[in-house]
Short mmCIF file of C-alpha atoms and ligand atoms in Angstrom, two decimals:
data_model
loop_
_atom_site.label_atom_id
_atom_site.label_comp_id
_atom_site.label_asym_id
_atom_site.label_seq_id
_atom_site.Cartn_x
_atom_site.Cartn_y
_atom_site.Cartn_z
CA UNK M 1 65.41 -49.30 -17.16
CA UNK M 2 64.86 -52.90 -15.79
CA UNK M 3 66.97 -53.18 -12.81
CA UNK M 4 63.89 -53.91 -10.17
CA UNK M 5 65.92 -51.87 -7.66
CA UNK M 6 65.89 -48.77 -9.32
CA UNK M 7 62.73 -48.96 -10.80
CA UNK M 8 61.58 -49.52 -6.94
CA UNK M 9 63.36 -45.97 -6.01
CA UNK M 10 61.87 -44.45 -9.12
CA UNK M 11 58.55 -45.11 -8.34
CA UNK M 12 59.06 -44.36 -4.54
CA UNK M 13 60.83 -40.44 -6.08
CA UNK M 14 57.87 -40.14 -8.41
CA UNK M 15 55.08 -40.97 -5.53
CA UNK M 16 56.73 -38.84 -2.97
CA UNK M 17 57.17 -35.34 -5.99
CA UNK M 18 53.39 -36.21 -6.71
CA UNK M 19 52.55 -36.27 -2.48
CA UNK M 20 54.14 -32.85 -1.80
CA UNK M 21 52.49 -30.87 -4.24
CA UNK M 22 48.66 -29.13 -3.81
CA UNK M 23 45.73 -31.44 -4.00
CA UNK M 24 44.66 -29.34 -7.07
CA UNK M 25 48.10 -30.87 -8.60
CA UNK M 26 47.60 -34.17 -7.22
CA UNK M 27 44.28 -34.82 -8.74
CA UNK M 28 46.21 -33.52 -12.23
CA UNK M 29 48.67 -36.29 -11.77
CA UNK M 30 45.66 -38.96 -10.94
CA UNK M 31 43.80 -38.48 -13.60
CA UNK M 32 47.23 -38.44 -16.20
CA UNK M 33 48.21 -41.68 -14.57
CA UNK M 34 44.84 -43.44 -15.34
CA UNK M 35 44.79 -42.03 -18.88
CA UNK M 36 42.26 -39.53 -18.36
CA UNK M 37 42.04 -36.10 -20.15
CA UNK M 38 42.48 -32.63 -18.27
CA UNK M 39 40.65 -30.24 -18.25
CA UNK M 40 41.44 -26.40 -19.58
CA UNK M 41 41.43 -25.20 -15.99
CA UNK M 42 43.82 -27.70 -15.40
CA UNK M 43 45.83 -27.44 -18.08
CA UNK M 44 46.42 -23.68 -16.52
CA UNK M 45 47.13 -25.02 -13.32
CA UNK M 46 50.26 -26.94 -14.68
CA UNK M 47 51.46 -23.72 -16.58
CA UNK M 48 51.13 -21.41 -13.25
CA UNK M 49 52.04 -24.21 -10.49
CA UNK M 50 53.92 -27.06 -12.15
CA UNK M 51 57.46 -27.28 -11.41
CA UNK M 52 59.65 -28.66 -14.23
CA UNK M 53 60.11 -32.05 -12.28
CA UNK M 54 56.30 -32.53 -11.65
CA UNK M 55 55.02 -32.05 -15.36
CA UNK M 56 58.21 -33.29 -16.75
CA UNK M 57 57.77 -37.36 -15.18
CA UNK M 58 53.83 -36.28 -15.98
CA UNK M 59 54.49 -35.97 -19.04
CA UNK M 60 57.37 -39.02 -19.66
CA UNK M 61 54.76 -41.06 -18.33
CA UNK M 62 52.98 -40.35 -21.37
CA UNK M 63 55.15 -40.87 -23.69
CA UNK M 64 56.73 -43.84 -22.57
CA UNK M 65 53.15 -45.28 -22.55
CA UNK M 66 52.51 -43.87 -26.18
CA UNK M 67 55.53 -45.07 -27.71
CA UNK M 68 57.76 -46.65 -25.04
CA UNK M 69 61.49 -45.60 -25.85
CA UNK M 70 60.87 -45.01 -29.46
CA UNK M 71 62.11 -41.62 -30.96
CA UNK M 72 61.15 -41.21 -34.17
CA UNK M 73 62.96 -39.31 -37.23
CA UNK M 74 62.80 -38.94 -41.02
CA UNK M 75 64.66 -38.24 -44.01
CA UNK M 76 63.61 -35.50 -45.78
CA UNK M 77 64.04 -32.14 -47.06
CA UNK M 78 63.58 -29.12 -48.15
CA UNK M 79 62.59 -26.63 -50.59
CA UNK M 80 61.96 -23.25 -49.57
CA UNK M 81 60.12 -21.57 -52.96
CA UNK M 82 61.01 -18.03 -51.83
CA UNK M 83 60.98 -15.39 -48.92
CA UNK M 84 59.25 -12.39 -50.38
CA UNK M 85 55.75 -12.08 -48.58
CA UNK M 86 52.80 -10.41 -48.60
CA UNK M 87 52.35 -10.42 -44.50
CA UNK M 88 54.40 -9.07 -42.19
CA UNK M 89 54.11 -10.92 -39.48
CA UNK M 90 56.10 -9.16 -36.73
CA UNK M 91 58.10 -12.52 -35.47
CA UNK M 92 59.79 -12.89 -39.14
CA UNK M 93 63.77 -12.23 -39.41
CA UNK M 94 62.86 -14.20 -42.84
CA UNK M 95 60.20 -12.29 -45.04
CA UNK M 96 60.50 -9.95 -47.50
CA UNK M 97 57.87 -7.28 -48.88
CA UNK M 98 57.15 -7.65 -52.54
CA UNK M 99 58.76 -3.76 -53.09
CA UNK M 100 62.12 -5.49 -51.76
CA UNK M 101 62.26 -8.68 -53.20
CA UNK M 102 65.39 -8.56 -54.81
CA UNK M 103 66.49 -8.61 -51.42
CA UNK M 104 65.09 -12.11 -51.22
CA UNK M 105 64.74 -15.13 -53.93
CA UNK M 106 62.37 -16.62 -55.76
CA UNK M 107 63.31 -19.96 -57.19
CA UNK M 108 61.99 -21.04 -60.68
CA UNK M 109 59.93 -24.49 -61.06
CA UNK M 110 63.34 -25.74 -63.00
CA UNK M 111 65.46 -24.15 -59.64
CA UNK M 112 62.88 -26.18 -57.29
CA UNK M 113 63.11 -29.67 -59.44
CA UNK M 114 66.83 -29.49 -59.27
CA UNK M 115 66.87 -29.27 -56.05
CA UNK M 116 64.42 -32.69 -55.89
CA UNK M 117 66.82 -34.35 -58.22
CA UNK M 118 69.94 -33.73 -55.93
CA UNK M 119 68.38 -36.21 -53.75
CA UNK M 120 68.07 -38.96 -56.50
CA UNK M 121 70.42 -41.39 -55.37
CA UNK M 122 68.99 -40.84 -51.63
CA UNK M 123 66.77 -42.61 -49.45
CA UNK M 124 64.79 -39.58 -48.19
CA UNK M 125 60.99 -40.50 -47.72
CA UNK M 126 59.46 -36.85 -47.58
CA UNK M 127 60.29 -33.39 -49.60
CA UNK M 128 58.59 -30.22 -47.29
CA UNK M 129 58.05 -27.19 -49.57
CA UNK M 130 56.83 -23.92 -47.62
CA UNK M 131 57.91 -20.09 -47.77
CA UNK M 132 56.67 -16.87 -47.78
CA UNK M 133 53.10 -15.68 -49.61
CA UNK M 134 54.40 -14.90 -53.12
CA UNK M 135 52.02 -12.71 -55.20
CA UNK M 136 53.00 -13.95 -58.23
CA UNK M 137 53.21 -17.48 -56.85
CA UNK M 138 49.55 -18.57 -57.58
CA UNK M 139 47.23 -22.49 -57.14
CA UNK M 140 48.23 -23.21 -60.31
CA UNK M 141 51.87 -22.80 -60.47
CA UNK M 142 52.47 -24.76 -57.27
CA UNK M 143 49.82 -27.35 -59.16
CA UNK M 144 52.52 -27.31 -61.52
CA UNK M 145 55.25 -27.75 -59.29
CA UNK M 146 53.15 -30.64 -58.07
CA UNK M 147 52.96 -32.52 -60.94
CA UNK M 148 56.57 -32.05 -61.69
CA UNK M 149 57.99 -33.76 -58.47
CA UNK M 150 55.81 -36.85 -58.90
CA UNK M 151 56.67 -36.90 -62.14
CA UNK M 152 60.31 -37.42 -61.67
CA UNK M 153 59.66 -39.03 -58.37
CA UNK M 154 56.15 -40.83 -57.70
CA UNK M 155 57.24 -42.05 -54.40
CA UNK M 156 58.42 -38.79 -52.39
CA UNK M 157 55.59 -37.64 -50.04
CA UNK M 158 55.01 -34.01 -50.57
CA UNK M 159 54.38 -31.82 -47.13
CA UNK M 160 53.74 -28.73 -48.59
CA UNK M 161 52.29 -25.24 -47.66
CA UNK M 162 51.11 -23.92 -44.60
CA UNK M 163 47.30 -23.18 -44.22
CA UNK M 164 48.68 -19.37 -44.46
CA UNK M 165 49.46 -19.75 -48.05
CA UNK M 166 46.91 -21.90 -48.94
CA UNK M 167 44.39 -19.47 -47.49
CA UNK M 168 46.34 -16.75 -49.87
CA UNK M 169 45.65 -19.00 -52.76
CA UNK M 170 42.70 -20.40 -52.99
CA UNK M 171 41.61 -17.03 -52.02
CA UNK M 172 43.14 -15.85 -55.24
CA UNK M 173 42.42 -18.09 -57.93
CA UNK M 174 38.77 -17.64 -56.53
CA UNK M 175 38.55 -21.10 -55.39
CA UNK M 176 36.55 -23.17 -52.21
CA UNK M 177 38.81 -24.37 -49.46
CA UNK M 178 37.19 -27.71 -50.48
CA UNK M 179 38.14 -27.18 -54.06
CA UNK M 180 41.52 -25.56 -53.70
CA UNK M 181 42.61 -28.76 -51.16
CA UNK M 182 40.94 -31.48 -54.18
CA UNK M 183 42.81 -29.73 -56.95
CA UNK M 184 45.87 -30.12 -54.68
CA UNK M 185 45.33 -33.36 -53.86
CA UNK M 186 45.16 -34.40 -57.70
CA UNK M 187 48.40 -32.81 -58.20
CA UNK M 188 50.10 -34.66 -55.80
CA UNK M 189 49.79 -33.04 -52.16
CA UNK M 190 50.21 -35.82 -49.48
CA UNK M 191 49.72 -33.81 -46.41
CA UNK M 192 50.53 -30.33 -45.14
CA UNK M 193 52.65 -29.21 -42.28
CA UNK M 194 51.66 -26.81 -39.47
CA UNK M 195 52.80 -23.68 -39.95
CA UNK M 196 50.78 -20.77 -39.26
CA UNK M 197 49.06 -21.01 -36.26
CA UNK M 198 51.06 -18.87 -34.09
CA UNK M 199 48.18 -18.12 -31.38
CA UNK M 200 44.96 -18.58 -32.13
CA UNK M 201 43.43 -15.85 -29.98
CA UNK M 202 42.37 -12.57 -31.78
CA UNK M 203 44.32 -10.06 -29.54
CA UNK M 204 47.63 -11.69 -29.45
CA UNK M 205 47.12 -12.13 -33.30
CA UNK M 206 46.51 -8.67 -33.89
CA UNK M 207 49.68 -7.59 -32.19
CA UNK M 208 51.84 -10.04 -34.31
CA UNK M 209 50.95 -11.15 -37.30
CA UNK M 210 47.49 -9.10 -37.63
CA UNK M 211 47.06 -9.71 -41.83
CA UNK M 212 47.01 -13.37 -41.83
CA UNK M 213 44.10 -16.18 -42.22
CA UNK M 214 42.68 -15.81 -38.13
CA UNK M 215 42.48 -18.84 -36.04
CA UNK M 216 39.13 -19.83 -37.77
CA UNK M 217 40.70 -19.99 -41.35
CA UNK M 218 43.65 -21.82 -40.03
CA UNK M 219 41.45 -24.45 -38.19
CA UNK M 220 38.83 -24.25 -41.41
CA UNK M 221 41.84 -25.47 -44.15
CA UNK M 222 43.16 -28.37 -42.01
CA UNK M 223 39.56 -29.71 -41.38
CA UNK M 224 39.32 -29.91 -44.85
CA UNK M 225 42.37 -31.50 -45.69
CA UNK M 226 41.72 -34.18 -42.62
CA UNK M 227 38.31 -34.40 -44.79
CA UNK M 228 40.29 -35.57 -47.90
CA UNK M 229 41.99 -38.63 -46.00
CA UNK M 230 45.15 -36.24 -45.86
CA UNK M 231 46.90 -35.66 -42.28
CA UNK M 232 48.19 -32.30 -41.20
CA UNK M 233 50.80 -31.04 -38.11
CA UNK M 234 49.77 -28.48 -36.20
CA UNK M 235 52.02 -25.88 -34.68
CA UNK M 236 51.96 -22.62 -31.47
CA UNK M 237 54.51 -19.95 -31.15
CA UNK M 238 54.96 -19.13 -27.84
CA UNK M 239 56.99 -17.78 -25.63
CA UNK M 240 56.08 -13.83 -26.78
CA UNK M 241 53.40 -11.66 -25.82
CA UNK M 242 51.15 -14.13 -24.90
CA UNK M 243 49.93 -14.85 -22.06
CA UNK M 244 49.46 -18.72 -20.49
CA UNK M 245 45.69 -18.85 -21.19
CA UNK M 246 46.35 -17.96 -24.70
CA UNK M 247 48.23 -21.46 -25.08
CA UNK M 248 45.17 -23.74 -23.36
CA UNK M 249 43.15 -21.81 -25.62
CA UNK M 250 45.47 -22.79 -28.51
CA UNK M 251 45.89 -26.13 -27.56
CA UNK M 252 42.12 -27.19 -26.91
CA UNK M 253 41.19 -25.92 -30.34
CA UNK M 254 43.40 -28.44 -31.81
CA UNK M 255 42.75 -31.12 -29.18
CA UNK M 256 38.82 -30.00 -30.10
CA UNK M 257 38.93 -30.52 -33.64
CA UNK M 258 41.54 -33.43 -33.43
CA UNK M 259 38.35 -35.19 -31.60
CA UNK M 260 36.43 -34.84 -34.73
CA UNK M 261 38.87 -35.37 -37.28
CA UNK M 262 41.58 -37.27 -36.11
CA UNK M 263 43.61 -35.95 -38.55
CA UNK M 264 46.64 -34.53 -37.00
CA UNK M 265 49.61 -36.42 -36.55
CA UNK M 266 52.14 -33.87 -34.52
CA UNK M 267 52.02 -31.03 -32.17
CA UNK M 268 55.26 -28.73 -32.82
CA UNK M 269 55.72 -26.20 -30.12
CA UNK M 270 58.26 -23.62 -31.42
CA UNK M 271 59.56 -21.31 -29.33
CA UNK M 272 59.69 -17.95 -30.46
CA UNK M 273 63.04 -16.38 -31.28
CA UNK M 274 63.99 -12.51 -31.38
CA UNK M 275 66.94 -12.04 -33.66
CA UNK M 276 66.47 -9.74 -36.71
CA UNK M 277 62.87 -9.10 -36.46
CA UNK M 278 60.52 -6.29 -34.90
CA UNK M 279 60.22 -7.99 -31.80
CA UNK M 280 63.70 -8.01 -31.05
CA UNK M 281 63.04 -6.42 -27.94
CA UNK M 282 60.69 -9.23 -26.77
CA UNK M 283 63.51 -11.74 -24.18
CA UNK M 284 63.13 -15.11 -25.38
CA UNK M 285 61.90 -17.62 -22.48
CA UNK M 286 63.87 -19.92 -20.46
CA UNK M 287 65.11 -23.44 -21.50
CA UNK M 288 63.15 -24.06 -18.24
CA UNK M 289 60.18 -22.99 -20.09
CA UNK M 290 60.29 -24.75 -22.90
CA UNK M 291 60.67 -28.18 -21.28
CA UNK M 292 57.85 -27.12 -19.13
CA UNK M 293 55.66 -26.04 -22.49
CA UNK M 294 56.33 -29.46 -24.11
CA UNK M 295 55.49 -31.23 -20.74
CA UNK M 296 52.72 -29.65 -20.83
CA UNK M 297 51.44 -29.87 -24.00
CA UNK M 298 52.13 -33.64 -23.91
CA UNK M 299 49.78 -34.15 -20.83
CA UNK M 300 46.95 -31.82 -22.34
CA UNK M 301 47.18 -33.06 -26.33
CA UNK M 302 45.88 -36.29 -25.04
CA UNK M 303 44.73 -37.01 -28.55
CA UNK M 304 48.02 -36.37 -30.67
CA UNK M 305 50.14 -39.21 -31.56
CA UNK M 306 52.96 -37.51 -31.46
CA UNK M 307 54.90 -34.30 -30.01
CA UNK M 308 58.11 -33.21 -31.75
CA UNK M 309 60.66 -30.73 -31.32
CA UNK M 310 62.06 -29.71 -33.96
CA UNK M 311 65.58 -29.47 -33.44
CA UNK M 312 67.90 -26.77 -35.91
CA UNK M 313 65.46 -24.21 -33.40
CA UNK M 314 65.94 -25.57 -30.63
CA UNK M 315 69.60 -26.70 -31.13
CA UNK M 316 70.66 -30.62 -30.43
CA UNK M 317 71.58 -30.93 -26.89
CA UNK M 318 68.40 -28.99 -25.67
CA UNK M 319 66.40 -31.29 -28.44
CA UNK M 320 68.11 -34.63 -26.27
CA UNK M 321 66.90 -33.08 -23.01
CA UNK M 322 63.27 -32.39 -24.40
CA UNK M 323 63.18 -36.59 -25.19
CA UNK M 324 62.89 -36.64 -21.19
CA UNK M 325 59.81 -34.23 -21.13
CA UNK M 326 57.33 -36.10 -23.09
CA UNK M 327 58.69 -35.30 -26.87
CA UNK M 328 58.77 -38.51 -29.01
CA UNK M 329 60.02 -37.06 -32.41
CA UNK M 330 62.84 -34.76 -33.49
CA UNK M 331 61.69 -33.87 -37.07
CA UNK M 332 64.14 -35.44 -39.93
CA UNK M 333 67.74 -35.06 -41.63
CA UNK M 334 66.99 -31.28 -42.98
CA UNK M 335 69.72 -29.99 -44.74
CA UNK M 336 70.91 -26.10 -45.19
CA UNK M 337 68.26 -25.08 -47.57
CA UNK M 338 65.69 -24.19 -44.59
CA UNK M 339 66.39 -20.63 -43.30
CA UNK M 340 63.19 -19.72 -41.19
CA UNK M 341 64.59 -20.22 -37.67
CA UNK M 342 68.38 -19.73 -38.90
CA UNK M 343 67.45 -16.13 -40.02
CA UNK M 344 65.59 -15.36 -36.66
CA UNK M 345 68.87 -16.26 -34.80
CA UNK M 346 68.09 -20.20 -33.98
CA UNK M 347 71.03 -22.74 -32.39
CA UNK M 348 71.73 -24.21 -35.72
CA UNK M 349 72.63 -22.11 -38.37
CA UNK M 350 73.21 -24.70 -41.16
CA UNK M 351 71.40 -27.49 -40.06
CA UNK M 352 72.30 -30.20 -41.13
CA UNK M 353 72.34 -33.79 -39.64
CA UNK M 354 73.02 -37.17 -41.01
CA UNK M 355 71.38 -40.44 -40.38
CA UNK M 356 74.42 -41.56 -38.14
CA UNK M 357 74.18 -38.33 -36.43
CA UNK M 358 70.44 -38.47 -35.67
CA UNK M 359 70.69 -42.23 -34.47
CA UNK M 360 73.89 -40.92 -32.47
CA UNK M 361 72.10 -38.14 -30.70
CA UNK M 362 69.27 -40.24 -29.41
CA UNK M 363 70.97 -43.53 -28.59
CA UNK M 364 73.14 -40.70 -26.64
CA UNK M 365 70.18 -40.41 -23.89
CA UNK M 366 69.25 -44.51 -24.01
CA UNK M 367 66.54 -44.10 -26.31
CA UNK M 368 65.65 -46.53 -28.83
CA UNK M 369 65.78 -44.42 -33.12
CA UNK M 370 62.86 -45.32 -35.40
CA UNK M 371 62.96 -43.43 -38.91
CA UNK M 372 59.39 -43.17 -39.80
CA UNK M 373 57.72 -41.98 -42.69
CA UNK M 374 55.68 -38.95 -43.02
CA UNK M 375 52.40 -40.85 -41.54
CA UNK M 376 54.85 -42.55 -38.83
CA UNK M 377 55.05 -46.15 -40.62
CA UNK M 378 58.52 -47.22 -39.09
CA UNK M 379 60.45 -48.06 -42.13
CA UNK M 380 64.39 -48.95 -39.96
CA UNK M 381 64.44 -49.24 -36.29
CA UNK M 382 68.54 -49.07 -35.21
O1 V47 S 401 54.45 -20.44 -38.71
C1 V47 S 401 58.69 -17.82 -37.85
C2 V47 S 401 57.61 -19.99 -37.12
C3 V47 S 401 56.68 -21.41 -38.63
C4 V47 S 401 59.89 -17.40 -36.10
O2 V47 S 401 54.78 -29.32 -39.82
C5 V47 S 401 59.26 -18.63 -35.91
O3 V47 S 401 56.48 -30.65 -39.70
C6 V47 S 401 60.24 -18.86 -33.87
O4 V47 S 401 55.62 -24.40 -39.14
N1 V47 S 401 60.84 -17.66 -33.95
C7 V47 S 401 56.93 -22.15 -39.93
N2 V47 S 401 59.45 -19.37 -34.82
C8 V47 S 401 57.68 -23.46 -39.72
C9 V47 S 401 56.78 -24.59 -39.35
C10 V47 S 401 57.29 -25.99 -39.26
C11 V47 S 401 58.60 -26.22 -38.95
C12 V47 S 401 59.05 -27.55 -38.87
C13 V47 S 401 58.21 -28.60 -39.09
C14 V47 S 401 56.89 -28.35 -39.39
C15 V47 S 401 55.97 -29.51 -39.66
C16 V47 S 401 56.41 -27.04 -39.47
O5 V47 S 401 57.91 -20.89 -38.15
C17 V47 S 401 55.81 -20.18 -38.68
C18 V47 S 401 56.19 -19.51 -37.38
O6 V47 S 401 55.38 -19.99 -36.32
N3 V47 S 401 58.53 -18.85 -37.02
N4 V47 S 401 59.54 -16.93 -37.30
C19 V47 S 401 60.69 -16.90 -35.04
N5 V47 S 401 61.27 -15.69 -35.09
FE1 SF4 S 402 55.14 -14.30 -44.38
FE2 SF4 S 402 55.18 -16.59 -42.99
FE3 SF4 S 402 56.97 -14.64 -42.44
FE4 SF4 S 402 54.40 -14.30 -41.80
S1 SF4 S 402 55.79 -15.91 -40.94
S2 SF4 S 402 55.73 -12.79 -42.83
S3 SF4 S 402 53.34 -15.35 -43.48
S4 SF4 S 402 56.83 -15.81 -44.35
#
């Protein structure tokens, strides 16, 4: 965008949105356009007051200051170990109890190193292994599994397990967080991704996914793998029951322990879908909202790198739109083997996207493709 012309009108739009809206809102935009952090109050003020244009060139602001026109991607996939689960979180179309299982699967190590040898002869930079809470699925079977993939291929980093079923498993084989992450870490973890957080607060947990590690064991496991050296995502499921404060909340306990680790590399927003599960009678929000949420969330998580959306949910056109609101990465080349969202009624229900198709999609809305590694090195820019 270099034509001096336009960039004049721009900036003459921009200033005359910021000059219309309440002082509280114009003190907001002040303090984002010197780089300064909002506050929680303020944060609430964009969810009840911010119209989608006003957070939205907030928020690109941001971003384009972060990481200019870059939108990052990787290669990677899957492996999804099985479904059956011990929770029953009330948001799953995907789980299945232990008493149904062989309405699920459960893949073998042999099944789950097949899988990481049908990428051989493929330049894909990350495997990401979660699922549901097995029983029978203990530490030292995924050690195991572990040990396997490096063997056959030293160089893949390994995402795996949320801090849901690492909470399950340490728990199990009697083990410290501390311990249970360094025993991981020997085997060949290289960072975990950030399932699991739904909403922190209590109440909202209780109504929808009341059995699982609370907000405190969730926040407890990722300190301790940012404590290792390893890096961690972080996610929030919103767009249910909860209620706007409930995200702030959720947000500035990352942001909170983000200052003293620095160990986080994404926030995912997902945004909750009601097909096949108990909520089914909960409406899904707006594609309003969810520009609005990631706008938001990139003005607030002034300390995370990055802010992805991760596109088989959301679907690819609304996942081009959300590179306008402050997102900077759209997740990687997933093939068909990840059912979480597809089972819960997502826009994609075999996703699967190529390396053309990624570059494509974002060159599509003038932005510039990076494919990054796990920790965001930029390995190709196109
Ligand atoms: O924690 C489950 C969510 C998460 C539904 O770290 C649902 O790179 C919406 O965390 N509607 C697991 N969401 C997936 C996850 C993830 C995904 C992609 C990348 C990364 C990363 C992490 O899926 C769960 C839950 O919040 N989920 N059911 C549903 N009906
Ligand atoms: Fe199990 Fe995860 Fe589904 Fe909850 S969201 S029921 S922990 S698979």
């Amino acid at each position: 965008m270099s034509h001096p012309y336009l960039c004049a009108m721009i900036a003459t739009a921009v200033e005359s949105l910021y000059k219309d809206q309440s002082e509280a809102l114009q003190n907001i935009a002040e303090k984002v356009q010197n780089g300064e952090r909002i506050s929680e109050e303020e944060g609430l003020e964009l969810f009840r007051h911010g119209s989608l244009g006003f957070v939205g060139s907030l928020a690109n602001t941001v971003r384009e200051r972060l990481h200019g026109d870059a939108v990052f991607f990787n290669r990677n996939f899957h492996i999804e170990p099985t479904n059956v689960c011990v929770f029953s979180c009330h948001f799953c179309a995907y789980s299945r109890l232990y008493a149904h299982r062989e309405e699920g699967w459960e893949l073998s190590l042999d099944q789950m190193l097949d899988i990481v040898k049908k990428y051989d002869d493929q330049p894909v930079t990350e495997v990401h292994i979660v699922g549901g809470v097995h029983p029978k699925m203990n530490l030292y079977f995924f050690v195991d599994l572990l040990k396997a993939i490096k063997a056959h291929r030293s160089d893949l980093h390994i995402k795996a397990f949320t801090a849901v079923e690492l909470d399950y498993m340490f728990r199990k084989a009697k083990v410290s967080v501390e311990e249970g992450v360094r025993i991981l870490k020997e085997a060949g973890l290289n960072s975990i991704p950030g399932g699991g957080a739904e909403i922190f607060d209590d109440e909202v947990r209780a109504k929808i996914c009341a059995d699982k590690v609370d907000a405190e064991g969730w926040l407890a496991i990722h300190e301790a793998i940012h404590y290792e050296g390893l890096h961690s995502n972080a996610t929030m499921l919103y767009g249910h029951v909860e209620e706007f404060e409930h995200r702030i909340n959720h947000m500035s306990r990352l942001r909170q322990l983000q200052d003293r680790t620095s160990g986080f590399n994404t926030f995912i927003p997902l945004k909750f879908r009601n097909g096949g599960n108990d909520m089914s009678h909960v409406p899904e929000v707006s594609l309003v909202e969810d520009l609005r949420m990631y706008a938001i969330a990139r003005i607030f998580m002034d300390n995370f790198p990055h802010l992805k959306a991760y596109w088989p949910m959301l679907g690819r056109k609304n996942a081009q739109l959300s590179l306008s609101f402050g997102v900077d990465d759209i997740d990687g080349t997933i093939d068909d083997t990840t059912k979480i969202y597809s089972m819960a009624g997502a826009e994609e229900q075999n996703p699967a996207m190529t390396t053309d198709d990624i570059v494509a999609l974002i060159k599509q809305v003038g932005r510039k493709p990076v494919e990054r590694d796990t920790l965001y090195n930029a390995i190709k820019e196109y």
